[in-house]
C-alpha cells in the first residue's frame, strides 16, 4: 500500500501471494487466499471507478458494495456479493441502508416482501426512523413478531395507540404504564 500506482501494488501482491502459496502450512494457504481476494477487490474497484465513476479504490468491500447499491446497480451488487461470499445478513443491511439513504421507499417495501429478511423487520424500521420517516417505519414495525419489541418501536415513533395495543398483546403492565406516562394522552 506504500505503492501509489495500482499496477505496482498488484505486482507486489501477486508476488507475496505466490510466496505464500509455496508454503504448505494452513496459515500460509489462508494468507494466499486473502491476498487473492484483495487482488480481486482492487481490480473490481478499478473497473468500478471507470464504469460508475467516483472513488472506489482502497475502500473496504462493504463500502464498495454500498456505493454500488447507491448507484442503483443491484445486479452488479449481487454479483459482487456472490463473488466475495458476502453473508446474506450483511448484504441485507447494506441494501436496506442504501435504499433508505436514497429514499427509495417503494423499493424498500418491495425488498422487504421478497422473503423473510435475515435482519428482521427491526432493521427496516431502524433505517426509516433514522431518516425521520415514521409512516414508513410503521409499515415494518407492524410486522415485528414480538409484541414487546413492537411496542417499543411504536413508542420510538410516538405511535402511542399502537404501542399500547402491542403492550396489551404482550400482557406487559409495566410497558403499558411506561407508554401511558410518556404519551400524555387520555386515549392510551
mmCIF file of C-alpha atoms in Angstrom, residues 21-148:
data_model
loop_
_atom_site.group_PDB
_atom_site.id
_atom_site.type_symbol
_atom_site.label_atom_id
_atom_site.label_comp_id
_atom_site.label_asym_id
_atom_site.label_seq_id
_atom_site.Cartn_x
_atom_site.Cartn_y
_atom_site.Cartn_z
ATOM 1 C CA UNK A 21 1.225 -20.414 -1.902
ATOM 2 C CA UNK A 22 4.544 -22.247 -1.975
ATOM 3 C CA UNK A 23 4.400 -22.776 1.785
ATOM 4 C CA UNK A 24 2.258 -25.756 2.700
ATOM 5 C CA UNK A 25 1.050 -24.782 6.171
ATOM 6 C CA UNK A 26 -2.584 -23.771 6.685
ATOM 7 C CA UNK A 27 -1.823 -20.209 7.785
ATOM 8 C CA UNK A 28 0.192 -19.530 4.637
ATOM 9 C CA UNK A 29 -2.528 -21.006 2.438
ATOM 10 C CA UNK A 30 -5.137 -18.800 4.149
ATOM 11 C CA UNK A 31 -2.915 -15.756 3.687
ATOM 12 C CA UNK A 32 -2.506 -16.595 -0.006
ATOM 13 C CA UNK A 33 -6.296 -16.833 -0.399
ATOM 14 C CA UNK A 34 -6.757 -13.474 1.342
ATOM 15 C CA UNK A 35 -4.203 -11.888 -0.958
ATOM 16 C CA UNK A 36 -6.060 -13.281 -3.974
ATOM 17 C CA UNK A 37 -9.273 -11.718 -2.645
ATOM 18 C CA UNK A 38 -7.506 -8.391 -2.173
ATOM 19 C CA UNK A 39 -6.234 -8.505 -5.753
ATOM 20 C CA UNK A 40 -9.717 -9.340 -6.976
ATOM 21 C CA UNK A 41 -11.153 -6.411 -4.956
ATOM 22 C CA UNK A 42 -8.570 -3.940 -6.283
ATOM 23 C CA UNK A 43 -9.279 -4.998 -9.874
ATOM 24 C CA UNK A 44 -13.020 -4.686 -9.272
ATOM 25 C CA UNK A 45 -12.626 -1.245 -7.708
ATOM 26 C CA UNK A 46 -10.536 -0.034 -10.633
ATOM 27 C CA UNK A 47 -13.213 -1.261 -13.032
ATOM 28 C CA UNK A 48 -15.970 0.410 -10.956
ATOM 29 C CA UNK A 49 -14.170 3.749 -10.988
ATOM 30 C CA UNK A 50 -14.143 3.541 -14.781
ATOM 31 C CA UNK A 51 -17.714 2.286 -15.294
ATOM 32 C CA UNK A 52 -19.618 4.029 -12.475
ATOM 33 C CA UNK A 53 -17.262 6.848 -11.581
ATOM 34 C CA UNK A 54 -16.424 8.100 -8.138
ATOM 35 C CA UNK A 55 -13.935 6.856 -5.559
ATOM 36 C CA UNK A 56 -13.873 3.085 -5.073
ATOM 37 C CA UNK A 57 -10.170 2.276 -4.795
ATOM 38 C CA UNK A 58 -8.938 1.420 -1.284
ATOM 39 C CA UNK A 59 -12.426 1.140 0.183
ATOM 40 C CA UNK A 60 -13.429 -1.874 2.244
ATOM 41 C CA UNK A 61 -15.599 -4.449 0.490
ATOM 42 C CA UNK A 62 -18.729 -3.344 2.408
ATOM 43 C CA UNK A 63 -18.276 0.302 1.333
ATOM 44 C CA UNK A 64 -17.682 -0.787 -2.247
ATOM 45 C CA UNK A 65 -20.875 -2.851 -2.193
ATOM 46 C CA UNK A 66 -22.806 0.005 -0.529
ATOM 47 C CA UNK A 67 -21.661 2.519 -3.161
ATOM 48 C CA UNK A 68 -22.600 0.149 -5.992
ATOM 49 C CA UNK A 69 -26.058 -0.162 -4.420
ATOM 50 C CA UNK A 70 -26.282 3.624 -4.068
ATOM 51 C CA UNK A 71 -25.600 3.853 -7.796
ATOM 52 C CA UNK A 72 -28.646 1.622 -8.360
ATOM 53 C CA UNK A 73 -26.813 -1.316 -9.930
ATOM 54 C CA UNK A 74 -28.410 -4.151 -7.940
ATOM 55 C CA UNK A 75 -27.389 -6.867 -10.417
ATOM 56 C CA UNK A 76 -23.735 -5.886 -10.164
ATOM 57 C CA UNK A 77 -24.043 -5.731 -6.353
ATOM 58 C CA UNK A 78 -25.469 -9.273 -6.364
ATOM 59 C CA UNK A 79 -22.523 -10.474 -8.465
ATOM 60 C CA UNK A 80 -20.103 -8.842 -6.012
ATOM 61 C CA UNK A 81 -21.975 -10.441 -3.099
ATOM 62 C CA UNK A 82 -21.666 -13.867 -4.700
ATOM 63 C CA UNK A 83 -18.080 -13.395 -5.859
ATOM 64 C CA UNK A 84 -16.851 -12.369 -2.403
ATOM 65 C CA UNK A 85 -19.232 -14.666 -0.486
ATOM 66 C CA UNK A 86 -20.831 -11.792 1.441
ATOM 67 C CA UNK A 87 -23.263 -13.229 4.023
ATOM 68 C CA UNK A 88 -26.971 -12.611 3.398
ATOM 69 C CA UNK A 89 -27.387 -10.695 6.634
ATOM 70 C CA UNK A 90 -24.596 -8.248 5.775
ATOM 71 C CA UNK A 91 -25.900 -7.808 2.224
ATOM 72 C CA UNK A 92 -29.416 -7.164 3.517
ATOM 73 C CA UNK A 93 -28.174 -4.467 5.884
ATOM 74 C CA UNK A 94 -26.189 -2.898 3.086
ATOM 75 C CA UNK A 95 -29.098 -2.865 0.650
ATOM 76 C CA UNK A 96 -31.627 -1.648 3.223
ATOM 77 C CA UNK A 97 -29.339 1.223 4.229
ATOM 78 C CA UNK A 98 -28.706 2.172 0.593
ATOM 79 C CA UNK A 99 -32.428 2.167 -0.238
ATOM 80 C CA UNK A 100 -33.191 4.325 2.799
ATOM 81 C CA UNK A 101 -30.286 6.676 2.041
ATOM 82 C CA UNK A 102 -31.623 7.221 -1.482
ATOM 83 C CA UNK A 103 -35.203 7.442 -0.134
ATOM 84 C CA UNK A 104 -36.482 4.654 -2.360
ATOM 85 C CA UNK A 105 -39.354 3.754 -0.039
ATOM 86 C CA UNK A 106 -41.288 1.744 -2.637
ATOM 87 C CA UNK A 107 -38.218 -0.361 -3.444
ATOM 88 C CA UNK A 108 -37.537 -0.837 0.266
ATOM 89 C CA UNK A 109 -41.051 -2.152 0.803
ATOM 90 C CA UNK A 110 -40.768 -4.445 -2.218
ATOM 91 C CA UNK A 111 -37.414 -5.735 -0.930
ATOM 92 C CA UNK A 112 -38.948 -6.451 2.492
ATOM 93 C CA UNK A 113 -41.517 -8.716 0.833
ATOM 94 C CA UNK A 114 -39.099 -10.763 -1.304
ATOM 95 C CA UNK A 115 -38.552 -13.222 1.535
ATOM 96 C CA UNK A 116 -38.291 -13.207 5.307
ATOM 97 C CA UNK A 117 -35.447 -10.762 5.963
ATOM 98 C CA UNK A 118 -32.461 -12.215 7.872
ATOM 99 C CA UNK A 119 -32.149 -8.864 9.700
ATOM 100 C CA UNK A 120 -35.787 -8.916 10.796
ATOM 101 C CA UNK A 121 -38.193 -6.069 10.255
ATOM 102 C CA UNK A 122 -36.486 -4.144 13.033
ATOM 103 C CA UNK A 123 -33.668 -3.261 10.618
ATOM 104 C CA UNK A 124 -36.136 -1.848 8.114
ATOM 105 C CA UNK A 125 -37.837 0.178 10.863
ATOM 106 C CA UNK A 126 -34.474 1.441 12.165
ATOM 107 C CA UNK A 127 -33.410 2.927 8.829
ATOM 108 C CA UNK A 128 -36.806 4.594 8.379
ATOM 109 C CA UNK A 129 -36.569 6.093 11.859
ATOM 110 C CA UNK A 130 -33.033 7.314 11.117
ATOM 111 C CA UNK A 131 -34.388 9.036 8.010
ATOM 112 C CA UNK A 132 -37.248 10.622 10.049
ATOM 113 C CA UNK A 133 -39.912 8.655 8.188
ATOM 114 C CA UNK A 134 -42.308 7.410 10.928
ATOM 115 C CA UNK A 135 -45.054 6.426 8.490
ATOM 116 C CA UNK A 136 -42.616 4.228 6.588
ATOM 117 C CA UNK A 137 -41.266 2.788 9.846
ATOM 118 C CA UNK A 138 -44.799 1.904 10.993
ATOM 119 C CA UNK A 139 -45.188 -0.443 7.996
ATOM 120 C CA UNK A 140 -42.304 -2.574 9.245
ATOM 121 C CA UNK A 141 -42.967 -2.184 12.947
ATOM 122 C CA UNK A 142 -46.414 -3.711 12.496
ATOM 123 C CA UNK A 143 -44.686 -6.799 11.017
ATOM 124 C CA UNK A 144 -42.408 -7.349 14.043
ATOM 125 C CA UNK A 145 -43.486 -10.629 15.612
ATOM 126 C CA UNK A 146 -42.636 -9.976 19.283
ATOM 127 C CA UNK A 147 -45.283 -7.701 20.850
ATOM 128 C CA UNK A 148 -42.914 -6.145 23.440
#
